[in-house]
Amino acid sequence: MPTITLPDGKNIRFLDKITGLQIAEKISNSLAKQAIVISVDGVLKDLDYVIDKDCSIKIFTSKNEEGLQTIRHDTAHILAMAVQELFPGTQVTIGPVIENGFYYDFARKEPFTKEDLIKIENKMREIVDRNEITKREIWDRNKAVNHFKKKGEIYKAELIRAIPEDEEVSIYYHGQWHDLCRGPHLLSTGKIGKYFKLMKVSGAYWRGDSKNEMLQRIYGTSWATQKDLDEYLKRIEESEKRDHRKLGKEMDLFHFREESPGTVFWHEKGWTLFQKLINYMRNKQNNAGYKEVNTPEILDRELWEKSGHWEKFGEHMYTSTTPDEKVFAIKPMNCPGHIQVFNQGLKSYRDLPLRISEFGKVHRYEPSGSLHGLLRVRGFTQDDAHIFCTEDQITSECLIVTNLILDIYKELGFENVILKYSDRPDLRVGSDSIWEKAELALLDAVKASKLEYTVNKGQGAFYGPKIEFVLRDAIGRDWQCGTLQVDLNLPSRLEASYVDKDGIKKVPVMLHRALFGSLERFIGILIEHYAGKFPFWISPLQTVVIPVTEDFNDYASEVSKKIRHVGISSIADTKKHNLNYKIRDHSQAKIPLLLICGKKEVDSNSVTIRRLDSNDHQNMNLDVFLQTFSALNKVS
RNA sequence: GCCCUUGUAGCUCAGCUGGUAGAGCAAUUGAUUUGUAAUCAAUAGGUCCGCGGUUCGAAUCCGUGCGGGGGCACCA
């Protein structure tokens, strides 16, 4: 006689054992129809799970995250079922739910083609129509292993063997087809609806290990309604439109070429953007007490051996052998160079904290498959700085850095920032006691920032723990940009020291920090965030002056020149095209302001402003225009 | 690096089962002089990614290298 507690606190007493579905039926018909899965004392169960003792329950529908995830999980099963019906001999492995959908990994010699995906999707709809009944059974572990082995399902057998001894081995049936699975599942295949779509096939290593064989992964998406599915597909389309590689080409910002994969050829407009960001940052950093320096791009191998990079990072480093057989490395980081700057002259505790910054171009040999437009390159410019300080200054310096980062992100249009804190990795230099100290000081700063943060165990740099700054863009995607790392190892390896109050030489703590991280990458993110429509002050070409007819070419050129003189970029478009053509042309080039000049403007010494994506025309006296807009120009 | 996929004019793309290439836009020239998202016409433009093979004949088929794309792994 179980007493069931509902989410609202009400108790219902049943005379006999009962299932989730029966409870839903008792509550309302519509709930029974919509019910997908039930939690019993916080554990998700199938709707036909038999409840025979007191407990509290909650019934989920597709409107809940739990319900939607169950739908996706079921869709993954139906995918596996469809694949095995169409392609006998294909082995199934795992098929989890992921953000917006699911995937399933298969072992099969022949690759799945695009046409196969269509066939599979049709088969899946057929299986939904067949409405196969779901059944759950608990099997003996050895029986299960042998069963799947006999069927030729080597991977499944291995998965079962890996299940901890104290856990049950549950098998789910959908009709005749069955699979090892923790569940829960919907009561039949008809319940998932048909709001799914197979998205793509790709390779994926068995158990995520690159030493293992590669399986074929089919990605899919699955939703509660057709509307949700359509909206999701629309969202993907929208983000493709923002792709910085596409916009970079269209807007003539940069290009890549075969001779040097993973490095950027910046065009005039892209480079203007680049320089604007550097100037903006330089100004901010000067105000925050940084000293900008510049250090060599190529340094003797010995230095990198001493710093530990050669051993820990060597496979990602470019090297160069000179005619006299000396080996130099092209810097993958700026830190050793900055320590050498610090090492010039005797430093006192009074010099600390010493903040050395550099817009340093570094090269890292990234795996070919990881390259991705501006977002992952082999040659890039860091807005790098190293702060030499005492242990007592760590937390306060970290806070200054955090505030600087947040200020800059905000001005560039990113309001949402979270922190990721990472502690010691397996592969590292330095003693445990030193790590202990560094981790605690950095964590203090994280907590003091009052920002939301996550902890990533074992993800720190080889020389110290770190914080990463993650910002959220206009369409909700997260990007890791800034980083702040405590380093208690490198300074001593490269013999940095300062004279303390007591006259004794001590090793300073070094903080590594980058705000954008990589300028290249940050520009990629900016392009996607703004969909190429940059705010006026960042835009690489801010104004185009358009004469209504050729008669006004001279006036347009003159206006354009005056605009350039107040530090706003401008060209006059005196080409032989009509007004409409030019407006369309420059609107597509995403120029923030178009200035139209005709008889009216000449007579009144004015311009008519047309803003991007707006049909409003605003006439303004030229001098007023120059004054108003140069004031908006934070950097030129 | 691994799996799949892809590479044709400056750009976007067409070119079926092998018979040495085509469109739109851009460019150039000419006409048009236009008030807020494409005026009209003519002209020019190609090592069909590189190398090798099959074939009488390869943009097309096969092999290989390089690059791009989607993932996986990597991201100190």
XYZ file of C-alpha atoms (C1' of nucleotides) in Angstrom:
712
model
C 0.000 0.000 0.000
C 2.374 2.702 -1.194
C 1.897 6.362 -0.382
C 3.048 8.535 -3.258
C 4.177 12.102 -2.652
C 3.647 14.437 -5.609
C 5.872 17.447 -6.413
C 3.295 19.838 -4.888
C 3.565 17.974 -1.576
C 0.240 16.163 -1.859
C 0.127 12.502 -0.859
C -1.876 9.843 -2.632
C -2.347 6.457 -1.059
C -2.732 3.449 -3.317
C -4.165 0.126 -2.262
C -1.816 -1.861 -4.434
C 1.491 -1.462 -6.216
C 1.268 0.885 -9.158
C 3.153 2.194 -12.203
C 4.024 5.763 -13.177
C 1.606 5.622 -16.074
C -1.241 4.564 -13.792
C -0.475 7.449 -11.449
C -0.528 9.849 -14.394
C -3.883 8.431 -15.478
C -5.223 9.047 -11.986
C -4.112 12.676 -12.147
C -5.410 13.526 -15.611
C -5.940 12.067 -19.039
C -3.797 14.687 -20.705
C -0.899 14.038 -18.352
C -1.146 10.331 -19.097
C -0.943 11.109 -22.788
C 1.992 13.450 -22.433
C 3.930 11.556 -19.780
C 7.360 10.426 -20.904
C 9.349 9.416 -17.873
C 9.042 9.418 -14.088
C 11.480 10.093 -11.304
C 11.099 7.944 -8.204
C 12.897 9.437 -5.229
C 14.966 11.425 -7.670
C 15.913 8.490 -9.935
C 14.545 8.451 -13.478
C 12.534 5.320 -14.329
C 10.384 3.979 -17.157
C 6.699 4.796 -16.922
C 5.874 1.108 -16.399
C 8.281 0.817 -13.470
C 6.346 -0.829 -10.633
C 6.202 1.203 -7.428
C 5.436 -0.895 -4.365
C 6.578 1.298 -1.508
C 6.312 4.890 -0.276
C 8.200 7.383 -2.367
C 8.020 10.837 -3.914
C 7.655 11.063 -7.654
C 7.622 13.548 -10.473
C 6.208 12.859 -13.916
C 7.990 14.505 -16.846
C 6.645 15.450 -20.278
C 8.432 16.674 -23.368
C 8.260 20.154 -21.930
C 10.809 19.181 -19.290
C 14.505 18.767 -19.967
C 14.254 15.196 -18.614
C 11.447 14.365 -21.035
C 13.254 15.856 -24.020
C 16.422 13.975 -23.167
C 14.489 10.736 -22.979
C 13.022 11.421 -26.418
C 16.522 12.002 -27.764
C 17.821 8.868 -26.123
C 14.993 6.871 -27.668
C 15.704 8.418 -31.045
C 19.311 7.263 -30.735
C 18.067 3.709 -30.062
C 15.764 3.834 -33.052
C 18.689 5.043 -35.143
C 20.730 2.023 -34.046
C 17.783 -0.249 -34.749
C 17.308 1.218 -38.231
C 21.007 0.888 -39.030
C 21.080 -2.752 -38.016
C 17.959 -3.533 -40.032
C 19.408 -1.876 -43.126
C 23.032 -2.889 -42.694
C 23.250 -6.295 -40.993
C 26.642 -6.958 -39.470
C 27.108 -3.383 -38.304
C 28.075 -3.336 -34.652
C 26.511 -0.896 -32.230
C 28.542 0.768 -29.501
C 27.302 3.810 -27.587
C 24.674 6.418 -28.333
C 24.351 9.213 -25.808
C 22.256 12.354 -25.683
C 24.167 15.572 -26.362
C 23.226 19.234 -26.556
C 20.377 19.614 -29.073
C 20.381 15.952 -30.015
C 22.239 12.697 -29.865
C 24.716 10.528 -31.704
C 25.382 6.849 -32.114
C 28.757 5.250 -32.867
C 28.842 2.254 -35.200
C 31.542 -0.187 -36.262
C 31.216 -0.970 -39.958
C 33.808 -1.313 -42.702
C 31.978 0.579 -45.457
C 31.428 4.256 -44.783
C 27.894 5.590 -44.427
C 27.027 7.926 -47.276
C 24.652 10.878 -47.421
C 22.186 8.651 -49.253
C 22.478 6.085 -46.476
C 21.450 8.749 -43.972
C 18.251 9.384 -45.934
C 17.525 5.666 -46.077
C 18.189 5.321 -42.359
C 15.978 8.268 -41.535
C 13.128 6.754 -43.550
C 13.613 3.432 -41.792
C 13.466 5.237 -38.458
C 10.083 6.745 -39.368
C 8.928 3.281 -40.301
C 10.002 1.972 -36.896
C 8.111 4.788 -35.201
C 5.035 3.793 -37.208
C 5.448 0.151 -36.196
C 5.132 1.351 -32.612
C 7.261 -1.474 -31.165
C 6.701 -2.137 -27.487
C 9.595 -1.396 -25.119
C 10.505 -4.011 -22.513
C 13.193 -3.980 -19.851
C 14.994 -7.078 -18.543
C 17.775 -7.620 -16.048
C 20.351 -10.104 -17.286
C 23.097 -12.044 -15.682
C 26.371 -10.346 -16.559
C 28.066 -13.416 -18.060
C 24.982 -14.382 -19.988
C 24.873 -10.883 -21.425
C 28.547 -10.876 -22.370
C 28.231 -14.254 -24.083
C 24.996 -13.307 -25.788
C 26.470 -10.197 -27.419
C 29.731 -11.950 -28.240
C 27.824 -14.691 -30.029
C 25.981 -12.029 -32.017
C 29.318 -10.578 -33.079
C 28.800 -7.476 -30.957
C 32.338 -7.260 -29.598
C 32.041 -3.654 -28.472
C 28.819 -4.235 -26.532
C 30.366 -7.239 -24.802
C 33.291 -5.068 -23.777
C 30.941 -2.387 -22.447
C 29.073 -4.927 -20.326
C 32.314 -6.280 -18.930
C 33.227 -2.747 -17.900
C 30.036 -2.201 -15.876
C 30.888 -2.085 -12.144
C 30.117 -5.352 -10.303
C 27.455 -3.793 -8.084
C 25.395 -2.470 -10.979
C 22.609 -4.310 -12.772
C 22.960 -5.217 -16.435
C 19.699 -4.017 -17.970
C 18.641 -4.874 -21.497
C 15.978 -2.945 -23.364
C 13.816 -4.517 -26.058
C 12.046 -2.540 -28.755
C 10.138 -5.377 -30.370
C 12.767 -8.003 -31.178
C 15.689 -5.585 -31.287
C 17.521 -5.246 -27.995
C 20.432 -3.337 -26.593
C 22.355 -2.936 -23.399
C 21.093 0.274 -21.832
C 20.679 2.010 -18.537
C 17.369 3.559 -19.642
C 14.875 4.947 -19.051
C 12.915 4.732 -22.277
C 9.475 5.538 -23.617
C 6.999 2.678 -23.539
C 6.979 2.211 -27.300
C 8.763 3.490 -30.400
C 5.643 5.342 -31.552
C 5.882 7.741 -28.640
C 8.908 9.699 -29.778
C 7.174 11.448 -32.650
C 8.904 12.240 -35.922
C 10.552 15.520 -35.150
C 14.071 14.281 -35.740
C 16.710 14.609 -38.419
C 20.043 12.934 -39.040
C 22.615 15.665 -39.415
C 26.018 14.280 -40.331
C 28.420 11.342 -40.244
C 31.928 11.597 -38.912
C 34.737 9.537 -37.495
C 35.143 9.043 -33.764
C 37.638 6.973 -31.821
C 36.352 4.030 -29.782
C 36.212 5.278 -26.211
C 37.537 8.648 -27.299
C 41.117 7.422 -27.453
C 43.165 8.180 -30.568
C 45.074 4.905 -30.051
C 41.868 2.965 -30.662
C 40.175 2.136 -33.934
C 37.907 4.695 -35.514
C 34.154 4.177 -35.548
C 31.508 5.945 -37.591
C 29.416 8.418 -35.689
C 25.999 9.510 -36.897
C 24.757 12.751 -35.378
C 21.071 13.521 -35.130
C 18.745 16.017 -33.594
C 15.352 15.307 -32.053
C 12.642 17.540 -30.614
C 9.239 17.480 -28.981
C 7.487 19.306 -31.817
C 7.935 20.137 -35.490
C 8.152 23.791 -34.508
C 11.095 23.141 -32.191
C 12.879 21.152 -34.892
C 12.323 23.888 -37.476
C 13.547 26.537 -35.086
C 16.676 24.559 -34.368
C 17.438 24.117 -38.067
C 16.823 27.816 -38.563
C 19.290 28.610 -35.766
C 21.962 26.553 -37.498
C 21.314 28.396 -40.725
C 21.636 31.721 -38.938
C 24.968 30.817 -37.388
C 26.257 29.666 -40.782
C 25.463 33.117 -42.120
C 27.703 34.589 -39.442
C 30.638 32.333 -40.210
C 33.711 34.557 -39.978
C 35.413 32.700 -42.846
C 32.532 33.541 -45.160
C 32.221 37.125 -43.914
C 35.989 37.599 -43.927
C 36.025 36.840 -47.634
C 32.912 38.858 -48.439
C 34.117 41.866 -46.470
C 37.648 41.581 -47.822
C 39.246 41.315 -44.382
C 41.736 38.450 -44.834
C 42.461 35.244 -46.674
C 44.278 31.944 -46.211
C 46.300 30.069 -48.762
C 47.922 26.731 -49.370
C 51.507 27.880 -48.971
C 51.001 28.476 -45.306
C 48.049 26.654 -43.757
C 46.851 28.121 -40.507
C 48.341 31.580 -40.970
C 46.515 34.728 -41.973
C 47.022 37.074 -44.911
C 45.435 40.221 -43.545
C 43.991 42.598 -46.122
C 43.840 46.319 -45.566
C 40.443 46.298 -43.894
C 41.173 43.339 -41.666
C 44.502 44.790 -40.659
C 42.836 48.093 -39.828
C 40.516 46.242 -37.498
C 43.509 44.453 -36.023
C 45.406 47.685 -35.411
C 42.376 49.360 -33.902
C 42.029 46.605 -31.351
C 45.725 46.777 -30.496
C 45.602 50.554 -30.076
C 42.506 50.303 -27.950
C 44.142 47.683 -25.754
C 47.445 49.561 -25.576
C 45.637 52.558 -24.216
C 43.819 50.480 -21.603
C 47.018 48.760 -20.541
C 49.010 51.965 -20.244
C 46.339 53.222 -17.899
C 46.589 50.011 -15.897
C 50.347 50.403 -15.390
C 51.738 48.029 -17.999
C 55.111 48.533 -19.704
C 55.044 47.450 -23.332
C 58.113 45.687 -24.739
C 59.067 43.647 -27.785
C 61.165 40.476 -27.731
C 62.755 38.261 -30.429
C 60.699 35.780 -32.384
C 63.585 33.333 -32.680
C 65.532 32.189 -29.631
C 68.236 29.620 -28.980
C 67.079 26.101 -28.265
C 69.014 26.180 -24.986
C 66.662 28.775 -23.546
C 63.654 26.595 -24.348
C 65.342 23.595 -22.777
C 65.978 25.582 -19.645
C 62.408 26.860 -19.499
C 60.995 23.355 -19.905
C 59.171 24.157 -23.147
C 61.469 21.960 -25.210
C 60.484 18.900 -23.201
C 56.828 19.653 -22.495
C 55.877 21.482 -25.651
C 58.563 20.570 -28.165
C 56.329 18.727 -30.606
C 54.309 21.906 -31.139
C 57.343 24.116 -31.772
C 58.734 25.269 -35.098
C 62.496 25.179 -35.244
C 65.085 26.645 -37.509
C 68.616 25.436 -38.102
C 71.079 28.105 -39.139
C 73.860 27.530 -41.704
C 76.276 27.054 -38.799
C 74.106 24.188 -37.498
C 72.716 25.978 -34.451
C 69.116 25.150 -33.577
C 66.770 28.006 -32.838
C 63.092 27.809 -31.955
C 60.412 30.184 -33.163
C 58.671 31.314 -30.030
C 55.396 29.582 -29.162
C 55.067 31.853 -26.117
C 56.465 35.155 -24.966
C 57.223 34.257 -21.360
C 60.921 33.346 -21.565
C 61.617 36.566 -23.451
C 59.832 38.609 -20.817
C 61.791 36.958 -18.035
C 64.969 37.912 -19.865
C 63.757 41.517 -19.932
C 63.029 41.296 -16.230
C 66.492 39.852 -15.651
C 68.188 42.948 -17.043
C 69.459 44.990 -14.134
C 68.957 44.303 -10.464
C 65.314 44.364 -9.374
C 64.107 45.397 -5.937
C 60.856 44.606 -4.180
C 60.048 48.257 -4.884
C 59.872 47.416 -8.611
C 57.106 44.913 -7.990
C 54.574 44.350 -9.266
C 56.220 44.810 -12.664
C 53.781 44.381 -15.547
C 55.453 43.654 -18.884
C 53.233 43.487 -21.959
C 53.806 42.633 -25.599
C 51.706 42.165 -28.697
C 53.813 39.157 -29.469
C 53.463 37.025 -32.555
C 53.859 33.350 -31.719
C 53.853 30.161 -33.782
C 52.592 26.782 -32.706
C 52.512 23.709 -34.859
C 48.874 22.734 -34.337
C 47.605 19.389 -35.695
C 46.321 19.879 -39.240
C 42.844 18.649 -38.385
C 42.383 21.247 -35.679
C 42.874 24.318 -37.880
C 39.731 26.382 -38.242
C 39.670 29.805 -39.876
C 40.846 32.500 -37.506
C 39.693 30.508 -34.506
C 42.513 27.995 -34.526
C 45.679 29.021 -36.350
C 49.378 28.257 -36.309
C 50.664 31.811 -36.238
C 48.947 34.376 -34.059
C 49.388 37.522 -32.040
C 48.856 37.404 -28.325
C 47.952 40.422 -26.253
C 50.315 38.938 -23.751
C 51.658 40.228 -20.450
C 53.613 38.872 -17.530
C 53.298 40.346 -14.096
C 56.241 39.835 -11.771
C 55.138 40.123 -8.160
C 55.466 38.734 -4.654
C 53.340 35.897 -3.342
C 51.352 38.394 -1.278
C 50.470 40.354 -4.382
C 49.051 37.416 -6.351
C 45.429 37.781 -5.354
C 45.249 41.554 -5.726
C 47.043 41.478 -9.103
C 44.679 38.760 -10.311
C 41.758 40.940 -9.343
C 43.147 43.893 -11.295
C 43.512 41.658 -14.349
C 39.989 40.316 -13.960
C 38.528 43.805 -13.775
C 40.500 44.948 -16.808
C 39.221 41.976 -18.796
C 35.615 42.524 -17.821
C 35.832 46.217 -18.649
C 37.221 45.517 -22.122
C 34.795 42.707 -22.917
C 31.914 44.925 -21.945
C 33.028 47.794 -24.151
C 33.331 45.388 -27.052
C 29.789 44.172 -26.558
C 30.181 41.062 -24.422
C 28.232 41.269 -21.183
C 28.129 37.626 -20.143
C 31.396 36.249 -18.797
C 32.095 33.140 -16.750
C 35.350 31.784 -15.324
C 36.932 28.369 -15.606
C 39.444 27.499 -12.947
C 41.945 24.691 -13.663
C 44.335 23.057 -11.230
C 47.465 20.889 -11.547
C 47.787 18.507 -14.510
C 49.645 15.171 -14.458
C 52.379 16.440 -16.737
C 53.896 19.358 -14.800
C 56.997 20.971 -13.351
C 57.492 22.091 -9.740
C 56.889 20.644 -6.289
C 53.484 19.898 -4.831
C 53.894 22.483 -2.074
C 54.498 25.212 -4.644
C 51.426 24.105 -6.576
C 49.394 24.156 -3.395
C 50.266 27.796 -2.764
C 49.602 28.905 -6.331
C 46.255 27.144 -6.530
C 44.986 28.684 -3.317
C 45.987 32.233 -4.234
C 44.381 32.003 -7.656
C 41.192 30.483 -6.292
C 40.960 33.398 -3.846
C 40.966 35.783 -6.784
C 38.321 33.736 -8.574
C 36.057 33.894 -5.547
C 36.698 37.599 -5.051
C 35.603 38.336 -8.631
C 32.084 37.196 -7.665
C 31.634 35.747 -11.159
C 30.142 32.373 -11.852
C 32.928 29.782 -12.182
C 33.567 26.103 -12.861
C 36.477 23.951 -11.699
C 38.372 21.833 -14.229
C 40.433 19.258 -12.430
C 43.875 18.597 -13.893
C 43.520 21.078 -16.754
C 46.148 23.610 -15.652
C 49.287 24.573 -17.588
C 52.413 22.558 -16.920
C 53.875 25.455 -14.906
C 50.861 26.554 -12.896
C 47.098 26.725 -12.306
C 44.972 28.993 -14.469
C 41.704 30.837 -14.934
C 40.089 31.083 -18.319
C 37.595 33.778 -19.224
C 34.677 32.548 -21.274
C 32.379 35.001 -22.977
C 28.951 34.406 -24.466
C 28.192 35.875 -27.890
C 25.057 37.339 -29.447
C 23.620 33.962 -30.345
C 24.483 32.222 -27.099
C 27.705 30.464 -27.977
C 30.559 30.369 -25.473
C 34.104 31.317 -26.426
C 37.183 30.941 -24.301
C 39.352 34.006 -24.705
C 41.271 35.519 -21.834
C 43.513 33.532 -19.553
C 45.302 34.184 -16.280
C 47.911 31.770 -14.996
C 49.976 31.707 -11.845
C 53.525 30.527 -12.374
C 55.813 29.641 -9.504
C 58.210 27.640 -11.653
C 59.446 29.451 -14.745
C 61.033 32.423 -12.920
C 63.277 30.143 -10.914
C 64.134 28.003 -13.932
C 65.321 31.118 -15.729
C 66.928 32.545 -12.578
C 64.759 35.601 -12.089
C 65.198 37.324 -8.751
C 64.616 40.543 -6.845
C 66.123 41.938 -3.655
C 63.574 41.928 -0.863
C 63.230 44.319 2.106
C 65.558 42.150 4.160
C 68.295 42.415 1.528
C 67.934 38.781 0.469
C 67.467 37.752 -3.181
C 64.135 36.076 -3.789
C 62.378 34.515 -6.776
C 59.345 36.496 -7.954
C 56.004 34.956 -8.790
C 55.003 35.398 -12.406
C 51.450 35.792 -13.672
C 50.803 35.080 -17.330
C 47.778 36.816 -18.734
C 46.137 37.489 -22.082
C 42.878 39.372 -22.454
C 41.757 38.553 -25.969
C 44.078 35.561 -26.005
C 44.824 35.656 -29.693
C 43.993 38.784 -31.659
C 43.263 36.614 -34.690
C 40.844 34.413 -32.818
C 39.211 37.335 -31.071
C 38.564 39.065 -34.376
C 36.963 35.835 -35.622
C 34.676 35.875 -32.597
C 33.916 39.585 -33.023
C 32.939 39.029 -36.648
C 30.512 36.273 -35.679
C 29.186 38.151 -32.658
C 28.311 41.195 -34.755
C 27.589 39.202 -37.923
C 30.116 41.534 -39.578
C 28.149 44.658 -38.594
C 30.726 46.220 -36.310
C 29.967 49.159 -34.064
C 30.975 52.456 -35.648
C 34.190 52.888 -33.654
C 35.657 49.443 -34.543
C 34.512 49.303 -38.137
C 37.488 49.194 -40.530
C 35.782 51.463 -43.040
C 33.421 53.754 -41.173
C 31.916 55.963 -43.860
C 31.404 56.016 -47.622
C 30.403 59.281 -49.214
C 28.098 58.809 -52.210
C 27.376 61.598 -54.697
C 23.882 61.498 -56.136
C 25.274 62.141 -59.629
C 28.697 62.782 -61.120
C 28.121 66.510 -60.701
C 28.709 66.115 -56.983
C 31.882 64.032 -57.155
C 34.046 66.956 -56.107
C 31.904 67.790 -53.110
C 31.874 64.104 -52.076
C 35.658 63.852 -52.314
C 36.069 66.990 -50.304
C 33.680 65.783 -47.593
C 35.447 62.445 -47.447
C 38.794 64.147 -47.003
C 37.493 66.294 -44.145
C 36.144 63.203 -42.435
C 39.500 61.465 -42.702
C 41.156 64.509 -41.168
C 39.216 64.070 -37.945
C 40.323 60.434 -37.687
C 37.285 58.713 -39.170
C 37.946 56.427 -42.107
C 36.156 57.354 -45.298
C 36.151 56.989 -49.056
C 34.128 58.779 -51.689
C 32.523 56.444 -54.205
C 32.806 58.354 -57.478
C 32.539 55.286 -59.685
C 30.177 55.302 -62.647
C 27.197 53.663 -60.987
C 23.894 55.036 -59.889
C 22.883 55.845 -56.346
C 20.833 52.711 -55.793
C 23.647 50.520 -56.918
C 26.122 52.149 -54.564
C 23.791 51.999 -51.592
C 23.282 48.310 -52.151
C 26.984 47.702 -52.710
C 28.153 49.428 -49.538
C 25.284 48.156 -47.444
C 26.339 44.641 -48.322
C 29.887 45.573 -47.398
C 28.403 46.494 -43.986
C 29.644 50.081 -43.911
C 28.055 51.656 -40.795
C 27.373 55.088 -42.306
C 26.621 56.066 -45.883
C 26.702 59.795 -46.548
C 24.642 60.926 -49.508
C 25.541 64.196 -51.193
C 23.526 65.999 -53.850
C 22.395 69.502 -54.608
C 20.650 69.944 -51.279
C 23.797 69.007 -49.352
C 26.105 71.203 -51.412
C 23.812 74.172 -50.908
C 23.652 73.725 -47.144
C 27.177 72.343 -46.577
C 25.735 69.160 -45.100
C 25.526 65.388 -45.548
C 22.564 63.045 -45.427
C 23.279 60.072 -43.201
C 21.981 56.629 -43.984
C 22.793 54.116 -41.258
C 23.306 50.435 -41.974
C 20.017 48.485 -41.857
C 17.927 51.609 -41.591
C 15.899 53.516 -44.141
C 15.884 56.705 -42.123
C 17.684 59.663 -43.634
C 19.153 62.249 -41.368
C 20.480 65.469 -42.765
C 23.296 67.018 -40.728
C 25.527 70.018 -41.105
C 29.013 68.812 -42.025
C 30.756 70.457 -39.073
C 28.205 69.045 -36.668
C 28.721 65.641 -38.255
C 32.489 65.811 -37.832
C 32.179 66.835 -34.228
C 29.502 64.318 -33.292
C 31.128 61.296 -34.858
C 34.734 61.966 -33.954
C 33.529 62.008 -30.353
C 32.177 58.480 -30.797
C 35.527 57.305 -32.091
C 37.160 55.647 -29.071
C 40.153 54.706 -31.161
C 41.303 55.494 -34.653
C 47.380 13.147 -36.744
C 42.597 9.913 -37.788
C 37.626 9.069 -40.447
C 34.307 11.046 -44.089
C 33.834 14.698 -47.735
C 35.494 18.365 -51.185
C 38.876 21.417 -54.876
C 36.098 24.263 -62.279
C 36.950 32.262 -64.162
C 38.350 37.394 -58.960
C 33.476 35.523 -56.230
C 29.071 32.014 -56.131
C 28.191 27.815 -58.746
C 26.521 24.431 -63.386
C 29.025 20.726 -66.364
C 24.355 13.416 -66.793
C 26.784 7.652 -67.726
C 34.820 9.948 -70.499
C 34.779 13.492 -76.667
C 40.129 19.387 -74.049
C 34.489 24.047 -70.500
C 29.575 27.370 -69.276
C 26.030 30.947 -66.170
C 25.254 35.006 -62.739
C 27.923 38.701 -60.172
C 32.610 41.369 -60.254
C 36.289 43.580 -64.036
C 37.083 46.523 -68.717
C 34.732 49.648 -72.599
C 30.562 52.407 -74.336
C 25.646 54.525 -73.653
C 22.542 56.422 -69.543
C 22.978 61.432 -65.136
C 19.655 59.059 -62.056
C 17.723 61.334 -54.286
C 18.140 55.912 -50.782
C 19.378 48.026 -51.707
C 21.270 45.681 -58.675
C 20.189 50.993 -65.670
C 21.435 48.807 -70.467
C 24.855 46.761 -73.993
C 29.498 44.931 -75.681
C 34.355 42.883 -74.481
C 37.867 40.220 -72.058
C 38.699 36.405 -68.594
C 40.341 29.212 -67.235
C 47.524 24.763 -66.191
C 39.272 22.429 -64.503
C 44.546 22.123 -57.113
C 49.668 19.380 -58.230
C 51.886 14.724 -59.864
C 51.324 9.814 -61.878
C 48.185 6.037 -64.250
C 43.993 3.757 -67.367
C 42.216 5.209 -72.340
C 42.481 6.734 -79.274
C 40.767 10.601 -75.925
C 40.303 12.632 -68.755
C 37.447 18.497 -65.512
C 34.953 13.600 -65.539
C 37.655 6.968 -63.954
C 41.934 5.044 -60.614
C 46.301 6.058 -57.398
C 49.023 9.655 -54.719
C 50.347 14.462 -52.649
C 48.615 19.312 -51.008
C 44.611 22.527 -49.499
C 39.380 23.374 -47.802
C 34.892 21.586 -45.016
C 32.358 18.363 -41.016
C 33.643 15.584 -36.860
C 37.218 12.726 -33.537
C 41.791 13.361 -31.025
C 44.826 17.619 -29.602
C 44.487 22.879 -27.610
C 50.697 23.310 -23.134
